[in-house]
PDB file of C-alpha atoms in Angstrom:
ATOM      1  CA  GLY A  94      -7.727   8.603 -13.981  1.00  0.00           C
ATOM      2  CA  ASP A  95      -8.412   5.568 -11.858  1.00  0.00           C
ATOM      3  CA  SER A  96      -9.563   6.174  -8.291  1.00  0.00           C
ATOM      4  CA  VAL A  97     -10.820   4.454  -5.148  1.00  0.00           C
ATOM      5  CA  THR A  98     -13.392   5.811  -2.716  1.00  0.00           C
ATOM      6  CA  GLN A  99     -13.829   4.432   0.779  1.00  0.00           C
ATOM      7  CA  MET A 100     -16.356   5.219   3.470  1.00  0.00           C
ATOM      8  CA  GLU A 101     -15.253   7.774   5.998  1.00  0.00           C
ATOM      9  CA  GLY A 102     -14.231   6.530   9.397  1.00  0.00           C
ATOM     10  CA  PRO A 103     -13.828   5.942  12.162  1.00  0.00           C
ATOM     11  CA  VAL A 104     -16.096   2.948  12.373  1.00  0.00           C
ATOM     12  CA  THR A 105     -16.733   1.926  15.981  1.00  0.00           C
ATOM     13  CA  LEU A 106     -18.206  -1.493  16.717  1.00  0.00           C
ATOM     14  CA  SER A 107     -18.669  -3.767  19.671  1.00  0.00           C
ATOM     15  CA  GLU A 108     -16.942  -7.129  19.696  1.00  0.00           C
ATOM     16  CA  GLU A 109     -18.796  -9.804  17.661  1.00  0.00           C
ATOM     17  CA  ALA A 110     -20.658  -7.188  15.591  1.00  0.00           C
ATOM     18  CA  PHE A 111     -20.939  -7.423  11.799  1.00  0.00           C
ATOM     19  CA  LEU A 112     -18.548  -5.272   9.806  1.00  0.00           C
ATOM     20  CA  THR A 113     -18.984  -3.669   6.402  1.00  0.00           C
ATOM     21  CA  ILE A 114     -16.538  -1.149   4.950  1.00  0.00           C
ATOM     22  CA  ASN A 115     -17.668   0.221   1.614  1.00  0.00           C
ATOM     23  CA  CYS A 116     -15.284   0.639  -1.296  1.00  0.00           C
ATOM     24  CA  THR A 117     -16.085   1.760  -4.840  1.00  0.00           C
ATOM     25  CA  TYR A 118     -13.687   2.301  -7.692  1.00  0.00           C
ATOM     26  CA  THR A 119     -13.344   4.022 -11.050  1.00  0.00           C
ATOM     27  CA  ALA A 120     -11.119   2.353 -13.621  1.00  0.00           C
ATOM     28  CA  THR A 121     -10.793   2.337 -17.381  1.00  0.00           C
ATOM     29  CA  GLY A 122      -9.659  -1.279 -17.575  1.00  0.00           C
ATOM     30  CA  TYR A 123     -10.061  -4.405 -15.478  1.00  0.00           C
ATOM     31  CA  PRO A 124      -7.980  -3.852 -12.383  1.00  0.00           C
ATOM     32  CA  SER A 125      -7.135  -6.292  -9.639  1.00  0.00           C
ATOM     33  CA  LEU A 126      -8.638  -5.220  -6.307  1.00  0.00           C
ATOM     34  CA  PHE A 127      -7.119  -5.498  -2.857  1.00  0.00           C
ATOM     35  CA  TRP A 128      -7.762  -4.861   0.805  1.00  0.00           C
ATOM     36  CA  TYR A 129      -4.798  -4.008   2.995  1.00  0.00           C
ATOM     37  CA  VAL A 130      -4.711  -3.534   6.764  1.00  0.00           C
ATOM     38  CA  GLN A 131      -2.346  -1.305   8.727  1.00  0.00           C
ATOM     39  CA  TYR A 132      -1.786  -1.692  12.454  1.00  0.00           C
ATOM     40  CA  PRO A 133      -0.284   1.196  14.439  1.00  0.00           C
ATOM     41  CA  GLY A 134       3.389   1.741  13.689  1.00  0.00           C
ATOM     42  CA  GLU A 135       3.495  -0.907  10.987  1.00  0.00           C
ATOM     43  CA  GLY A 136       3.443  -1.217   7.217  1.00  0.00           C
ATOM     44  CA  LEU A 137       0.532  -2.555   5.181  1.00  0.00           C
ATOM     45  CA  GLN A 138      -0.475  -6.196   5.260  1.00  0.00           C
ATOM     46  CA  LEU A 139      -2.284  -7.742   2.312  1.00  0.00           C
ATOM     47  CA  LEU A 140      -5.615  -8.952   3.654  1.00  0.00           C
ATOM     48  CA  LEU A 141      -7.295 -10.283   0.509  1.00  0.00           C
ATOM     49  CA  LYS A 142      -7.478  -9.836  -3.248  1.00  0.00           C
ATOM     50  CA  ALA A 143      -9.685 -10.429  -6.290  1.00  0.00           C
ATOM     51  CA  THR A 144      -8.453 -10.370  -9.863  1.00  0.00           C
ATOM     52  CA  LYS A 145     -11.640 -10.501 -11.947  1.00  0.00           C
ATOM     53  CA  ALA A 146     -15.356  -9.834 -11.794  1.00  0.00           C
ATOM     54  CA  ASP A 147     -17.352 -12.018  -9.358  1.00  0.00           C
ATOM     55  CA  ASP A 148     -14.166 -13.251  -7.645  1.00  0.00           C
ATOM     56  CA  LYS A 149     -14.490 -13.457  -3.874  1.00  0.00           C
ATOM     57  CA  GLY A 150     -11.382 -12.842  -1.831  1.00  0.00           C
ATOM     58  CA  SER A 151     -11.303 -14.143   1.733  1.00  0.00           C
ATOM     59  CA  ASN A 152      -8.856 -14.347   4.615  1.00  0.00           C
ATOM     60  CA  LYS A 153      -9.075 -14.509   8.422  1.00  0.00           C
ATOM     61  CA  GLY A 154     -12.874 -14.268   8.324  1.00  0.00           C
ATOM     62  CA  PHE A 155     -12.868 -11.209   6.059  1.00  0.00           C
ATOM     63  CA  GLU A 156     -14.502 -11.366   2.624  1.00  0.00           C
ATOM     64  CA  ALA A 157     -14.947  -9.070  -0.364  1.00  0.00           C
ATOM     65  CA  THR A 158     -16.523  -9.696  -3.772  1.00  0.00           C
ATOM     66  CA  TYR A 159     -15.437  -7.968  -6.987  1.00  0.00           C
ATOM     67  CA  ARG A 160     -18.662  -6.450  -8.354  1.00  0.00           C
ATOM     68  CA  LYS A 161     -18.085  -5.037 -11.831  1.00  0.00           C
ATOM     69  CA  GLU A 162     -21.695  -3.936 -12.314  1.00  0.00           C
ATOM     70  CA  THR A 163     -21.581  -1.712  -9.220  1.00  0.00           C
ATOM     71  CA  THR A 164     -17.793  -1.085  -9.356  1.00  0.00           C
ATOM     72  CA  SER A 165     -17.554  -2.092  -5.711  1.00  0.00           C
ATOM     73  CA  PHE A 166     -15.380  -4.244  -3.451  1.00  0.00           C
ATOM     74  CA  HIS A 167     -16.933  -3.967  -0.010  1.00  0.00           C
ATOM     75  CA  LEU A 168     -15.134  -5.589   2.923  1.00  0.00           C
ATOM     76  CA  GLU A 169     -17.207  -7.708   5.336  1.00  0.00           C
ATOM     77  CA  LYS A 170     -16.645  -9.761   8.459  1.00  0.00           C
ATOM     78  CA  GLY A 171     -19.312 -11.590  10.369  1.00  0.00           C
ATOM     79  CA  SER A 172     -17.933 -11.141  13.883  1.00  0.00           C
ATOM     80  CA  VAL A 173     -15.188  -8.628  14.640  1.00  0.00           C
ATOM     81  CA  GLN A 174     -12.664  -8.923  17.453  1.00  0.00           C
ATOM     82  CA  VAL A 175     -10.784  -6.266  19.400  1.00  0.00           C
ATOM     83  CA  SER A 176      -7.643  -7.380  17.571  1.00  0.00           C
ATOM     84  CA  ASP A 177      -9.234  -6.281  14.247  1.00  0.00           C
ATOM     85  CA  SER A 178      -8.863  -2.634  15.293  1.00  0.00           C
ATOM     86  CA  ALA A 179      -6.708  -1.066  12.580  1.00  0.00           C
ATOM     87  CA  VAL A 180      -6.890   1.067   9.443  1.00  0.00           C
ATOM     88  CA  TYR A 181      -8.204  -0.691   6.329  1.00  0.00           C
ATOM     89  CA  PHE A 182      -7.266   0.389   2.804  1.00  0.00           C
ATOM     90  CA  CYS A 183      -8.987  -0.566  -0.417  1.00  0.00           C
ATOM     91  CA  ALA A 184      -6.724  -0.472  -3.489  1.00  0.00           C
ATOM     92  CA  LEU A 185      -6.640  -1.258  -7.185  1.00  0.00           C
ATOM     93  CA  SER A 186      -3.806  -1.950  -9.582  1.00  0.00           C
ATOM     94  CA  GLU A 187      -3.857   0.643 -12.356  1.00  0.00           C
ATOM     95  CA  GLY A 188      -4.067  -0.913 -15.801  1.00  0.00           C
ATOM     96  CA  SER A 189      -1.514  -3.651 -16.225  1.00  0.00           C
ATOM     97  CA  SER A 190       0.992  -1.863 -14.021  1.00  0.00           C
ATOM     98  CA  TYR A 191       2.203  -2.387 -10.503  1.00  0.00           C
ATOM     99  CA  LYS A 192       1.017   1.030  -9.438  1.00  0.00           C
ATOM    100  CA  LEU A 193      -1.480   0.642  -6.620  1.00  0.00           C
ATOM    101  CA  ILE A 194      -4.075   3.360  -6.152  1.00  0.00           C
ATOM    102  CA  PHE A 195      -5.376   3.496  -2.608  1.00  0.00           C
ATOM    103  CA  GLY A 196      -8.485   4.792  -0.953  1.00  0.00           C
ATOM    104  CA  SER A 197      -8.118   7.166   1.972  1.00  0.00           C
ATOM    105  CA  GLY A 198      -8.392   4.395   4.549  1.00  0.00           C
ATOM    106  CA  THR A 199     -11.056   3.562   7.132  1.00  0.00           C
ATOM    107  CA  ARG A 200     -10.164   3.341  10.795  1.00  0.00           C
ATOM    108  CA  LEU A 201     -11.941   0.532  12.651  1.00  0.00           C
ATOM    109  CA  LEU A 202     -12.186   0.538  16.424  1.00  0.00           C
ATOM    110  CA  VAL A 203     -13.626  -2.549  18.096  1.00  0.00           C
ATOM    111  CA  ARG A 204     -14.610  -2.232  21.749  1.00  0.00           C
ATOM    112  CA  PRO A 205     -14.794  -5.184  24.152  1.00  0.00           C
TER     113      PRO A 205
ATOM    114  CA  LYS B 151      10.378 -16.820   4.209  1.00  0.00           C
ATOM    115  CA  ALA B 152      11.609 -13.414   5.324  1.00  0.00           C
ATOM    116  CA  GLY B 153       9.419 -10.427   4.522  1.00  0.00           C
ATOM    117  CA  VAL B 154      10.306  -7.089   3.019  1.00  0.00           C
ATOM    118  CA  THR B 155      12.882  -5.252   5.090  1.00  0.00           C
ATOM    119  CA  GLN B 156      13.552  -1.525   5.126  1.00  0.00           C
ATOM    120  CA  THR B 157      16.401   0.409   6.668  1.00  0.00           C
ATOM    121  CA  PRO B 158      16.621   2.597   8.550  1.00  0.00           C
ATOM    122  CA  ARG B 159      13.294   2.527  10.368  1.00  0.00           C
ATOM    123  CA  TYR B 160      13.561   6.136  11.525  1.00  0.00           C
ATOM    124  CA  LEU B 161      15.437   9.153  10.213  1.00  0.00           C
ATOM    125  CA  ILE B 162      15.642  12.777  11.195  1.00  0.00           C
ATOM    126  CA  LYS B 163      17.111  15.154   8.629  1.00  0.00           C
ATOM    127  CA  THR B 164      17.394  18.898   8.157  1.00  0.00           C
ATOM    128  CA  ARG B 165      15.927  20.882   5.270  1.00  0.00           C
ATOM    129  CA  GLY B 166      18.271  20.958   2.304  1.00  0.00           C
ATOM    130  CA  GLN B 167      19.967  17.657   3.123  1.00  0.00           C
ATOM    131  CA  GLN B 168      19.582  14.480   1.118  1.00  0.00           C
ATOM    132  CA  VAL B 169      18.607  11.009   2.275  1.00  0.00           C
ATOM    133  CA  THR B 170      18.859   7.441   0.997  1.00  0.00           C
ATOM    134  CA  LEU B 171      16.437   4.724   2.040  1.00  0.00           C
ATOM    135  CA  SER B 172      16.983   1.026   1.443  1.00  0.00           C
ATOM    136  CA  CYS B 173      14.634  -1.866   0.728  1.00  0.00           C
ATOM    137  CA  SER B 174      15.279  -5.600   0.478  1.00  0.00           C
ATOM    138  CA  PRO B 175      12.417  -7.483  -1.205  1.00  0.00           C
ATOM    139  CA  ILE B 176      11.093 -10.936  -0.460  1.00  0.00           C
ATOM    140  CA  SER B 177      13.370 -13.587  -1.919  1.00  0.00           C
ATOM    141  CA  GLY B 178      12.381 -14.313  -5.523  1.00  0.00           C
ATOM    142  CA  HIS B 179      10.536 -11.023  -5.994  1.00  0.00           C
ATOM    143  CA  ARG B 180      11.885  -8.909  -8.826  1.00  0.00           C
ATOM    144  CA  SER B 181       9.585  -5.902  -8.646  1.00  0.00           C
ATOM    145  CA  VAL B 182      10.005  -3.211  -6.009  1.00  0.00           C
ATOM    146  CA  SER B 183       7.669  -0.252  -5.615  1.00  0.00           C
ATOM    147  CA  TRP B 184       7.896   2.771  -3.336  1.00  0.00           C
ATOM    148  CA  TYR B 185       5.033   4.706  -1.755  1.00  0.00           C
ATOM    149  CA  GLN B 186       4.804   7.816   0.364  1.00  0.00           C
ATOM    150  CA  GLN B 187       2.237   7.925   3.170  1.00  0.00           C
ATOM    151  CA  THR B 188       1.208  11.216   4.780  1.00  0.00           C
ATOM    152  CA  PRO B 189      -1.867  12.174   6.815  1.00  0.00           C
ATOM    153  CA  GLY B 190      -2.866  14.772   4.250  1.00  0.00           C
ATOM    154  CA  GLN B 191      -2.247  12.993   0.942  1.00  0.00           C
ATOM    155  CA  GLY B 192      -2.617   9.375   2.010  1.00  0.00           C
ATOM    156  CA  LEU B 193      -0.713   6.697   0.128  1.00  0.00           C
ATOM    157  CA  GLN B 194       0.899   7.862  -3.103  1.00  0.00           C
ATOM    158  CA  PHE B 195       2.908   5.856  -5.618  1.00  0.00           C
ATOM    159  CA  LEU B 196       6.464   7.038  -6.218  1.00  0.00           C
ATOM    160  CA  PHE B 197       7.962   4.528  -8.679  1.00  0.00           C
ATOM    161  CA  GLU B 198       8.385   0.866  -9.506  1.00  0.00           C
ATOM    162  CA  TYR B 199      11.496  -1.033 -10.563  1.00  0.00           C
ATOM    163  CA  PHE B 200      11.788  -4.402 -12.256  1.00  0.00           C
ATOM    164  CA  SER B 201      15.057  -6.030 -13.243  1.00  0.00           C
ATOM    165  CA  GLU B 202      16.981  -2.813 -12.530  1.00  0.00           C
ATOM    166  CA  THR B 203      14.705  -0.727 -14.797  1.00  0.00           C
ATOM    167  CA  GLN B 204      12.144   1.836 -13.763  1.00  0.00           C
ATOM    168  CA  ARG B 205       8.828   0.684 -15.231  1.00  0.00           C
ATOM    169  CA  ASN B 206       6.451   3.217 -13.720  1.00  0.00           C
ATOM    170  CA  LYS B 207       6.739   6.607 -12.119  1.00  0.00           C
ATOM    171  CA  GLY B 208       4.296   8.651 -10.071  1.00  0.00           C
ATOM    172  CA  ASN B 209       3.814  12.404  -9.987  1.00  0.00           C
ATOM    173  CA  PHE B 210       6.675  13.438  -7.767  1.00  0.00           C
ATOM    174  CA  PRO B 211       9.395  16.010  -8.482  1.00  0.00           C
ATOM    175  CA  GLY B 212      12.783  14.987  -9.784  1.00  0.00           C
ATOM    176  CA  ARG B 213      14.230  15.304  -6.271  1.00  0.00           C
ATOM    177  CA  PHE B 214      12.828  11.821  -5.714  1.00  0.00           C
ATOM    178  CA  SER B 215      14.811   9.119  -7.450  1.00  0.00           C
ATOM    179  CA  GLY B 216      15.468   5.444  -7.090  1.00  0.00           C
ATOM    180  CA  ARG B 217      17.423   2.513  -8.375  1.00  0.00           C
ATOM    181  CA  GLN B 218      17.436  -1.233  -8.220  1.00  0.00           C
ATOM    182  CA  PHE B 219      20.404  -3.548  -8.022  1.00  0.00           C
ATOM    183  CA  SER B 220      20.964  -6.904  -9.680  1.00  0.00           C
ATOM    184  CA  ASN B 221      19.909  -8.713  -6.470  1.00  0.00           C
ATOM    185  CA  SER B 222      16.574  -6.805  -6.627  1.00  0.00           C
ATOM    186  CA  ARG B 223      17.388  -4.664  -3.592  1.00  0.00           C
ATOM    187  CA  SER B 224      16.306  -1.082  -4.118  1.00  0.00           C
ATOM    188  CA  GLU B 225      17.187   2.353  -2.821  1.00  0.00           C
ATOM    189  CA  MET B 226      15.352   5.625  -3.066  1.00  0.00           C
ATOM    190  CA  ASN B 227      16.966   8.991  -2.698  1.00  0.00           C
ATOM    191  CA  VAL B 228      15.453  12.347  -1.866  1.00  0.00           C
ATOM    192  CA  SER B 229      17.635  15.378  -2.465  1.00  0.00           C
ATOM    193  CA  THR B 230      17.231  18.912  -1.132  1.00  0.00           C
ATOM    194  CA  LEU B 231      14.776  17.836   1.540  1.00  0.00           C
ATOM    195  CA  GLU B 232      11.738  19.972   2.280  1.00  0.00           C
ATOM    196  CA  LEU B 233       9.533  19.988   5.367  1.00  0.00           C
ATOM    197  CA  GLY B 234       6.735  18.477   3.294  1.00  0.00           C
ATOM    198  CA  ASP B 235       8.841  15.390   2.609  1.00  0.00           C
ATOM    199  CA  SER B 236       8.232  14.239   6.188  1.00  0.00           C
ATOM    200  CA  ALA B 237       6.344  10.985   5.754  1.00  0.00           C
ATOM    201  CA  LEU B 238       6.338   7.235   6.099  1.00  0.00           C
ATOM    202  CA  TYR B 239       8.061   5.735   3.053  1.00  0.00           C
ATOM    203  CA  LEU B 240       6.888   2.249   2.249  1.00  0.00           C
ATOM    204  CA  CYS B 241       8.530  -0.265   0.006  1.00  0.00           C
ATOM    205  CA  ALA B 242       6.583  -3.139  -1.535  1.00  0.00           C
ATOM    206  CA  SER B 243       7.748  -6.160  -3.481  1.00  0.00           C
ATOM    207  CA  SER B 244       6.092  -8.460  -5.969  1.00  0.00           C
ATOM    208  CA  PHE B 245       7.047 -11.230  -8.397  1.00  0.00           C
ATOM    209  CA  GLY B 246       6.438  -8.695 -11.148  1.00  0.00           C
ATOM    210  CA  ASP B 247       5.244 -11.335 -13.580  1.00  0.00           C
ATOM    211  CA  GLY B 248       1.594 -10.395 -13.871  1.00  0.00           C
ATOM    212  CA  SER B 249       0.397 -11.134 -10.340  1.00  0.00           C
ATOM    213  CA  TYR B 250      -0.170  -7.658  -9.008  1.00  0.00           C
ATOM    214  CA  GLU B 251      -0.310  -8.328  -5.289  1.00  0.00           C
ATOM    215  CA  GLN B 252       2.366  -6.472  -3.412  1.00  0.00           C
ATOM    216  CA  TYR B 253       3.851  -7.130   0.002  1.00  0.00           C
ATOM    217  CA  PHE B 254       4.903  -4.181   2.097  1.00  0.00           C
ATOM    218  CA  GLY B 255       7.755  -3.566   4.463  1.00  0.00           C
ATOM    219  CA  PRO B 256       7.413  -1.781   7.814  1.00  0.00           C
ATOM    220  CA  GLY B 257       8.411   1.564   6.332  1.00  0.00           C
ATOM    221  CA  THR B 258      10.963   4.259   7.066  1.00  0.00           C
ATOM    222  CA  ARG B 259       9.668   7.207   9.075  1.00  0.00           C
ATOM    223  CA  LEU B 260      11.412  10.341   7.759  1.00  0.00           C
ATOM    224  CA  THR B 261      11.172  13.571   9.719  1.00  0.00           C
ATOM    225  CA  VAL B 262      12.525  16.757   8.140  1.00  0.00           C
ATOM    226  CA  THR B 263      13.182  19.666  10.497  1.00  0.00           C
TER     227      THR B 263
END
């Protein structure tokens, strides 16, 4: 079945450092891809999305490009802030359904 | 526009009891999905409802059930609670019309003792 693999965390960075969180997927069709962020004690917030190959999703300085040839959707940010500390989840929509399949999450800790 | 709301936010139940969780979607959204989040299993899909009909179901036992009302509000029920049902239960809503992005509520933290 479809699956999502994320890099293990935690990822610890200093403020203003460059961030990359790797995400690869396995899918039989052409899923939509998403990044969600979860702050402590909260639900998931949609960070960005891409619906087809070569689409670039972006929001709040974060970017990710849907790469069909490498089945990847890596999350990047040029300069992280302490407030970006959270858990980040990569997800895909299975087939043409509303079932989201999530990666295991990557905890990001940004130090001042 | 108000976001997805879930009630209650916290629950403590005893093994063998049953529980009902409630979710109100974003206005205009007709699809509601439920997910279970645990440290060991991560985020797992329970089921999805659209226009009062269950469209998709995950791999959970029959003790987990749900329903959706005509105003798109949804409830999920867990009967005969087990210790392993302790989790954060997240509800997500979507237009359900082919745009697959989902918006999540804050969750209900269920503790089974």
